[in-house]
mmCIF file with all atom_site columns, C-alpha atoms in Angstrom:
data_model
loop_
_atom_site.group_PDB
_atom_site.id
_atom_site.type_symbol
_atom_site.label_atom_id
_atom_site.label_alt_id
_atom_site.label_comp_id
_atom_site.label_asym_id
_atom_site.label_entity_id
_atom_site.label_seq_id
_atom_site.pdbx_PDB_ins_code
_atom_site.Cartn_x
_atom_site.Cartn_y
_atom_site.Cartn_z
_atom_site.occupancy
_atom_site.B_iso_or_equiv
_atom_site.pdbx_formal_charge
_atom_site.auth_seq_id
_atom_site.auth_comp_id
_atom_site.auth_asym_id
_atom_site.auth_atom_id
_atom_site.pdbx_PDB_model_num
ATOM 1   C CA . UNK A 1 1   ? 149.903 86.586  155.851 1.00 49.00 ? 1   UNK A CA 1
ATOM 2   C CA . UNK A 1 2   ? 148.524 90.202  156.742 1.00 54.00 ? 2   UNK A CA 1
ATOM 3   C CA . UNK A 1 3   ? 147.022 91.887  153.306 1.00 55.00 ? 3   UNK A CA 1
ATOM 4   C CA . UNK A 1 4   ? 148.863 95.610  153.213 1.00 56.00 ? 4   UNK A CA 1
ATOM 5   C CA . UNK A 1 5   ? 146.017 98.436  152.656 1.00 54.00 ? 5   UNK A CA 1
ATOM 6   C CA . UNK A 1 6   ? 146.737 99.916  149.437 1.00 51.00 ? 6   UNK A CA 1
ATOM 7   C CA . UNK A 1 7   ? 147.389 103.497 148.901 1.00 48.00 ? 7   UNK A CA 1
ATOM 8   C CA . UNK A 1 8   ? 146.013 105.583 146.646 1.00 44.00 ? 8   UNK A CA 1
ATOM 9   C CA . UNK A 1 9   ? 149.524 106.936 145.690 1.00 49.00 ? 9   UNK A CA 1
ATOM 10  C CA . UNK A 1 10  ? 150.202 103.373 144.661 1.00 49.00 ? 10  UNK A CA 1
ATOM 11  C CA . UNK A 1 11  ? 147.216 102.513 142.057 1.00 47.00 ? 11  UNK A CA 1
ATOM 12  C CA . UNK A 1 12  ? 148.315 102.277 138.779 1.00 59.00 ? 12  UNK A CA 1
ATOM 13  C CA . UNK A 1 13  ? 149.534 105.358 136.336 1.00 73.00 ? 13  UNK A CA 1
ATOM 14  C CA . UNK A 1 14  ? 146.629 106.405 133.593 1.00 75.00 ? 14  UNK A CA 1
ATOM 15  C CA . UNK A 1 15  ? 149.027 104.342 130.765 1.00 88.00 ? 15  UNK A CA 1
ATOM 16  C CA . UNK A 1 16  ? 148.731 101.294 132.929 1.00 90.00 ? 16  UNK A CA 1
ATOM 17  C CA . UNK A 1 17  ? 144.747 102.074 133.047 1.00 91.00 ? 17  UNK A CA 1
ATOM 18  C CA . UNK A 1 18  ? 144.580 102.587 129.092 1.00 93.00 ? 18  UNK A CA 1
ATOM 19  C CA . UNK A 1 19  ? 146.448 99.336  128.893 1.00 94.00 ? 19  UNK A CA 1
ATOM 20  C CA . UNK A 1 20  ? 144.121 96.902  131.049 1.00 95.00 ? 20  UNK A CA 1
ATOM 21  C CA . UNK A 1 21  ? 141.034 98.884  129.508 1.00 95.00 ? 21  UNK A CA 1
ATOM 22  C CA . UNK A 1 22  ? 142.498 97.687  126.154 1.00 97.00 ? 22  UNK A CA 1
ATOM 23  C CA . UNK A 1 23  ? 143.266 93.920  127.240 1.00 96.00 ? 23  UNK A CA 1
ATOM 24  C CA . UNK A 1 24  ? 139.587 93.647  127.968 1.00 97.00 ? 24  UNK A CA 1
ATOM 25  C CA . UNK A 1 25  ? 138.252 92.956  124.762 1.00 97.00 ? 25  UNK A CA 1
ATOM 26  C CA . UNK A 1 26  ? 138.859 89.811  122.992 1.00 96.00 ? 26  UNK A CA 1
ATOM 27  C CA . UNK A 1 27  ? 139.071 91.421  119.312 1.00 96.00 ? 27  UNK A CA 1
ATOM 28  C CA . UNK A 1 28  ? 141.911 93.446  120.571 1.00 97.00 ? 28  UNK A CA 1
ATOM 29  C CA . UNK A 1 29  ? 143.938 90.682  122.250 1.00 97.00 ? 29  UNK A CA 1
ATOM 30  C CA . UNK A 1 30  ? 143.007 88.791  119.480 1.00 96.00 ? 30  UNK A CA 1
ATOM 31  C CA . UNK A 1 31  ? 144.707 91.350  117.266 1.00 97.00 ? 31  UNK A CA 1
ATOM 32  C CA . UNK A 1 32  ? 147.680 91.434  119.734 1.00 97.00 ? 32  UNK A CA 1
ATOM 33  C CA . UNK A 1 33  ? 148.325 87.962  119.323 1.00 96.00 ? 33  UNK A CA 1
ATOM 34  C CA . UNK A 1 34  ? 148.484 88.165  115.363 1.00 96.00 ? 34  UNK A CA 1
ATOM 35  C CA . UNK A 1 35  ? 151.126 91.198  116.310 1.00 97.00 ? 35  UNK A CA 1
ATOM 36  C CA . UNK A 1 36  ? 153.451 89.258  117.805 1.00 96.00 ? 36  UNK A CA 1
ATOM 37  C CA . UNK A 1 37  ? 154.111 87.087  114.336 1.00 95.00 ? 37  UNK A CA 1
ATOM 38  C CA . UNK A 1 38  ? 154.888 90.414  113.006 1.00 95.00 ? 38  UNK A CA 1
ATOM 39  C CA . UNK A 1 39  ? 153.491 93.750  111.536 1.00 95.00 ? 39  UNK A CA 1
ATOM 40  C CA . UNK A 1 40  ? 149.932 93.727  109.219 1.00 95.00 ? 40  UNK A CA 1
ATOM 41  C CA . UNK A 1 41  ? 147.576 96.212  107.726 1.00 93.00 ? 41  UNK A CA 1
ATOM 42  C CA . UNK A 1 42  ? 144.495 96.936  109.077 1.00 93.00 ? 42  UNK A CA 1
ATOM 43  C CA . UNK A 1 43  ? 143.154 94.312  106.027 1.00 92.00 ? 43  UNK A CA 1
ATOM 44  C CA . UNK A 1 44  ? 145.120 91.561  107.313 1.00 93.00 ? 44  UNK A CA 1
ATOM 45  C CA . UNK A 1 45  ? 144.084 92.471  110.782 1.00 94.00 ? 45  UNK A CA 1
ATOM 46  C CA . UNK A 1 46  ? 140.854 92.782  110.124 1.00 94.00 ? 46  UNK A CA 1
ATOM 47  C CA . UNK A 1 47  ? 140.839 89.216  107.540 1.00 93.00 ? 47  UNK A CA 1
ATOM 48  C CA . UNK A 1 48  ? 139.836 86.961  110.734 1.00 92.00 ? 48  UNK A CA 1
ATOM 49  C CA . UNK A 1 49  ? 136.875 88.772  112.138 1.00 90.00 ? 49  UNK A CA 1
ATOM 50  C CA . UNK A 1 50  ? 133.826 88.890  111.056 1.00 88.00 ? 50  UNK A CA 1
ATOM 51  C CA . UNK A 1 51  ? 133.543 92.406  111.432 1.00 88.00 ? 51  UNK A CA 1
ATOM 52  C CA . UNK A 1 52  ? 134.236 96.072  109.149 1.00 90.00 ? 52  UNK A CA 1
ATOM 53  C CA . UNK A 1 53  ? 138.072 97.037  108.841 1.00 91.00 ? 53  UNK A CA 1
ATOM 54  C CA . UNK A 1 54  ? 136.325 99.691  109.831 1.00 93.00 ? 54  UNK A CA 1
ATOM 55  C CA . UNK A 1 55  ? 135.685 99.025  113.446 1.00 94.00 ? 55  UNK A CA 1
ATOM 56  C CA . UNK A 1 56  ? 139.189 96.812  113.345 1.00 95.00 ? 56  UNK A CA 1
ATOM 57  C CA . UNK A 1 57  ? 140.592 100.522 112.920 1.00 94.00 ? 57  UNK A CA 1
ATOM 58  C CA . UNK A 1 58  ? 138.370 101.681 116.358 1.00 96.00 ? 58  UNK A CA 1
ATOM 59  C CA . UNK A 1 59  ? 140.148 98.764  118.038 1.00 97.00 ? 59  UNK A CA 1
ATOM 60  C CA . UNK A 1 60  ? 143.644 99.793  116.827 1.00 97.00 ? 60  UNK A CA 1
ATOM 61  C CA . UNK A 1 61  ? 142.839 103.331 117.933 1.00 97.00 ? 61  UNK A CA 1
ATOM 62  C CA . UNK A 1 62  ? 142.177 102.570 121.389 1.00 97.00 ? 62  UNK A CA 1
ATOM 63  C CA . UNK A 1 63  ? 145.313 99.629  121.375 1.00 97.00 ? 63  UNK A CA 1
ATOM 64  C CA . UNK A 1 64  ? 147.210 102.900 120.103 1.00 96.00 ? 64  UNK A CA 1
ATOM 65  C CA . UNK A 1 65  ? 146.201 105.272 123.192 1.00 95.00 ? 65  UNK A CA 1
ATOM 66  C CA . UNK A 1 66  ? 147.520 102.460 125.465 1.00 95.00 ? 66  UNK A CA 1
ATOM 67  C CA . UNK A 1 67  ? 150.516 102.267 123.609 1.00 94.00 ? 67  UNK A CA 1
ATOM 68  C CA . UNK A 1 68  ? 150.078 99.085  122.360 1.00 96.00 ? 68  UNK A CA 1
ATOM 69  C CA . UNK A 1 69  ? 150.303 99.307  118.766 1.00 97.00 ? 69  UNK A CA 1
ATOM 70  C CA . UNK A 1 70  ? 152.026 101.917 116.635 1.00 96.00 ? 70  UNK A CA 1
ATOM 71  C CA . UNK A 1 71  ? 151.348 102.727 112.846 1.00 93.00 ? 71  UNK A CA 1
ATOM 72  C CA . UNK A 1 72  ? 154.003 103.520 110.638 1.00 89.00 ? 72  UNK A CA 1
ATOM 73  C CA . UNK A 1 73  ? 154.060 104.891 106.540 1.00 86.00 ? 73  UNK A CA 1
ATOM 74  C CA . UNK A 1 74  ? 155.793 102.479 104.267 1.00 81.00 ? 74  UNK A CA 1
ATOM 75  C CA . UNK A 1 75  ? 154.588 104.050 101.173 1.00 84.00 ? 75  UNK A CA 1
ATOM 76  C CA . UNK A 1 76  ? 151.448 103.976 100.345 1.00 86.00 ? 76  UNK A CA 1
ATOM 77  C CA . UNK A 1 77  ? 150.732 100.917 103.139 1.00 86.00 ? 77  UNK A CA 1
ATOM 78  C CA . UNK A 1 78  ? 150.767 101.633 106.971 1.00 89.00 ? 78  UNK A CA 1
ATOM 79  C CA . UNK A 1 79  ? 151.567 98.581  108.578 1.00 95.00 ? 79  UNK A CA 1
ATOM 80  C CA . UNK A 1 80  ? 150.752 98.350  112.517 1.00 96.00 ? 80  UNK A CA 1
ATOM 81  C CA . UNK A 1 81  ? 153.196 96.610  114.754 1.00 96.00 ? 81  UNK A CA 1
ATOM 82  C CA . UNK A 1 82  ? 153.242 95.322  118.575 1.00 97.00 ? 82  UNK A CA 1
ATOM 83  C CA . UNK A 1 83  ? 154.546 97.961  121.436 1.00 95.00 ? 83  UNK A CA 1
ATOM 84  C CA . UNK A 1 84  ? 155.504 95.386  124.201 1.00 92.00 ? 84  UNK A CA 1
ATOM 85  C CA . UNK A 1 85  ? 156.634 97.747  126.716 1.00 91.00 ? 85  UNK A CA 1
ATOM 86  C CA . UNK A 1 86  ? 153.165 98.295  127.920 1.00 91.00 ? 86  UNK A CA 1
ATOM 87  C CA . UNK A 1 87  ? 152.472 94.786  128.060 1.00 91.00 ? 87  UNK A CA 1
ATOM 88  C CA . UNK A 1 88  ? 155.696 94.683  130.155 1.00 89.00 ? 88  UNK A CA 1
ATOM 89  C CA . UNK A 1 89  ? 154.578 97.333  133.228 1.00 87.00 ? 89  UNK A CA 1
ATOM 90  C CA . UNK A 1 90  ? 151.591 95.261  133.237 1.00 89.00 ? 90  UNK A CA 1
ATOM 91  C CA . UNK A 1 91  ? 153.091 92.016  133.431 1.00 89.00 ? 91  UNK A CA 1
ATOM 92  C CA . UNK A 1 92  ? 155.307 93.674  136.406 1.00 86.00 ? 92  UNK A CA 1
ATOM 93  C CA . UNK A 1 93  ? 152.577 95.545  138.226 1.00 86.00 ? 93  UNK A CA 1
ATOM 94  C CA . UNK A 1 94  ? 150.706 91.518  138.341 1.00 89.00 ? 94  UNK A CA 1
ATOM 95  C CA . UNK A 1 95  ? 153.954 90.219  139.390 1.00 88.00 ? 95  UNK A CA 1
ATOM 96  C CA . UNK A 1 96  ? 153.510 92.214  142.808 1.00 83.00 ? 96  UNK A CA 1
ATOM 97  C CA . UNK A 1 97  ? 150.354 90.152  143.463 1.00 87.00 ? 97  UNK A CA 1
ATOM 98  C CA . UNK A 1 98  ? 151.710 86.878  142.975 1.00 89.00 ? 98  UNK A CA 1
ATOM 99  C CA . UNK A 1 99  ? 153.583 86.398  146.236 1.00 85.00 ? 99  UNK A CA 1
ATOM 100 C CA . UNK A 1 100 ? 150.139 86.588  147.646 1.00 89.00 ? 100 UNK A CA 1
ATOM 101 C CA . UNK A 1 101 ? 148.238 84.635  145.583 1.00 91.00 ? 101 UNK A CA 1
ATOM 102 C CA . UNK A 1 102 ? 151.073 82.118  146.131 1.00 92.00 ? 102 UNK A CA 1
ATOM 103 C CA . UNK A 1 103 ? 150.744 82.351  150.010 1.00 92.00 ? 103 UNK A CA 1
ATOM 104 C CA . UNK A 1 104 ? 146.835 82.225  149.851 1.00 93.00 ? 104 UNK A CA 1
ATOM 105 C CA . UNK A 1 105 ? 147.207 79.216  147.807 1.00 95.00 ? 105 UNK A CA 1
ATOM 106 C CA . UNK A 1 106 ? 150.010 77.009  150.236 1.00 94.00 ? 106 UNK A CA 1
ATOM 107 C CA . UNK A 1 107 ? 147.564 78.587  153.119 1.00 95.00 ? 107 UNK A CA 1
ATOM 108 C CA . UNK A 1 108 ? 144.376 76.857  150.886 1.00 96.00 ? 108 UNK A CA 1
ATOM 109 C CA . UNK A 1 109 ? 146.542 73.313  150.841 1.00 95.00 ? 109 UNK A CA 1
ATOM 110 C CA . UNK A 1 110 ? 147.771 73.507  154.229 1.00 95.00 ? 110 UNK A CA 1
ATOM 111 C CA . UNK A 1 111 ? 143.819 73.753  155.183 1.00 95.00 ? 111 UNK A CA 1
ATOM 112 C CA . UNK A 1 112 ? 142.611 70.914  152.997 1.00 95.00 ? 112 UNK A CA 1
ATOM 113 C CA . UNK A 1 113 ? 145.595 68.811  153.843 1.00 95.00 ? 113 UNK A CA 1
ATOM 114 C CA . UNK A 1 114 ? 144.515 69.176  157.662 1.00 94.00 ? 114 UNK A CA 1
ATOM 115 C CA . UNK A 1 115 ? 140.303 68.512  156.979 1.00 94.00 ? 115 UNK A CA 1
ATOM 116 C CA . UNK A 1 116 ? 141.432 65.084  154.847 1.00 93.00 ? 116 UNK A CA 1
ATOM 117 C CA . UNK A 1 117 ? 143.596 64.115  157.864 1.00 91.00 ? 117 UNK A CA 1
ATOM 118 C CA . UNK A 1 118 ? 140.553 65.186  160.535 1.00 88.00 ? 118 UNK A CA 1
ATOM 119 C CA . UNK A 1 119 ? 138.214 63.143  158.306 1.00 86.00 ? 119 UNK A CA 1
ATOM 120 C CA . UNK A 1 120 ? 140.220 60.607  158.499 1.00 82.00 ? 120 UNK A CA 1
ATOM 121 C CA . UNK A 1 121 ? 140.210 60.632  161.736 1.00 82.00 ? 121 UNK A CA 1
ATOM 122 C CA . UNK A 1 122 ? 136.808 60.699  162.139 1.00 79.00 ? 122 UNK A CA 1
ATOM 123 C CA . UNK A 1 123 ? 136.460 57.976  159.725 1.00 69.00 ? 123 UNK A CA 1
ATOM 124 C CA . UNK A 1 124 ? 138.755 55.447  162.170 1.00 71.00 ? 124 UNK A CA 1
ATOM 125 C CA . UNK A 1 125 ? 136.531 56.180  164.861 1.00 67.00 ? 125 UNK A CA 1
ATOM 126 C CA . UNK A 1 126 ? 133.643 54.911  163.051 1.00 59.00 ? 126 UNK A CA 1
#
């Protein structure tokens, strides 16, 4: 299999940016993962960590810019609940990769499968 260049025209859109940039840290997929049981307050969030709800609200700013997380007012509390579409582009700008990873891998087993038969080979010889 022949690796296609990639074009600059075909890197990923700023969103898709914000959203791996917010995947990196493990607070913030932490806090993702709550998410998907449903919505919480930045106390509940926060409950888990041993860190301020303070910098729990820096992490839901920067899930927010990648349009991870939205806030909304109920009352007096402002619950924050799970975006998936995001996670969804990402998951589908991966996908593109895994017909090659795929291919490496059967290219990887076709390889070892043919050094276990040469050393047995060698080993009959013996």
């Amino acid at each position: 299999m022949v690796m296609q260049p990639i074009s600059y025209e075909s890197l990923p859109a700023p969103a898709l940016d914000a959203v791996f940039a917010a995947l990196a840290d493990p607070t913030r997929r932490a806090i993702l993962s709550r998410l998907v049981d449903g919505e919480a307050s930045v106390g509940e969030l926060a409950a888990p960590f041993a860190v301020s709800q303070p910098a729990v609200s820096k992490h839901l700013k920067v899930l927010e810019r990648a349009g991870l997380v939205e806030r909304t007012v109920d009352g007096t509390r402002r619950p924050v609940r799970l975006r998936p579409e995001p996670l969804a582009a990402a998951c589908t700008w991966l996908e593109a990769y895994r017909a090659l990873w795929m291919a490496r891998f059967a290219q990887l087993d076709e390889l070892l499968v043919k050094m276990a038969a040469d050393e047995g080979r060698k080993g009959d010889d013996a």
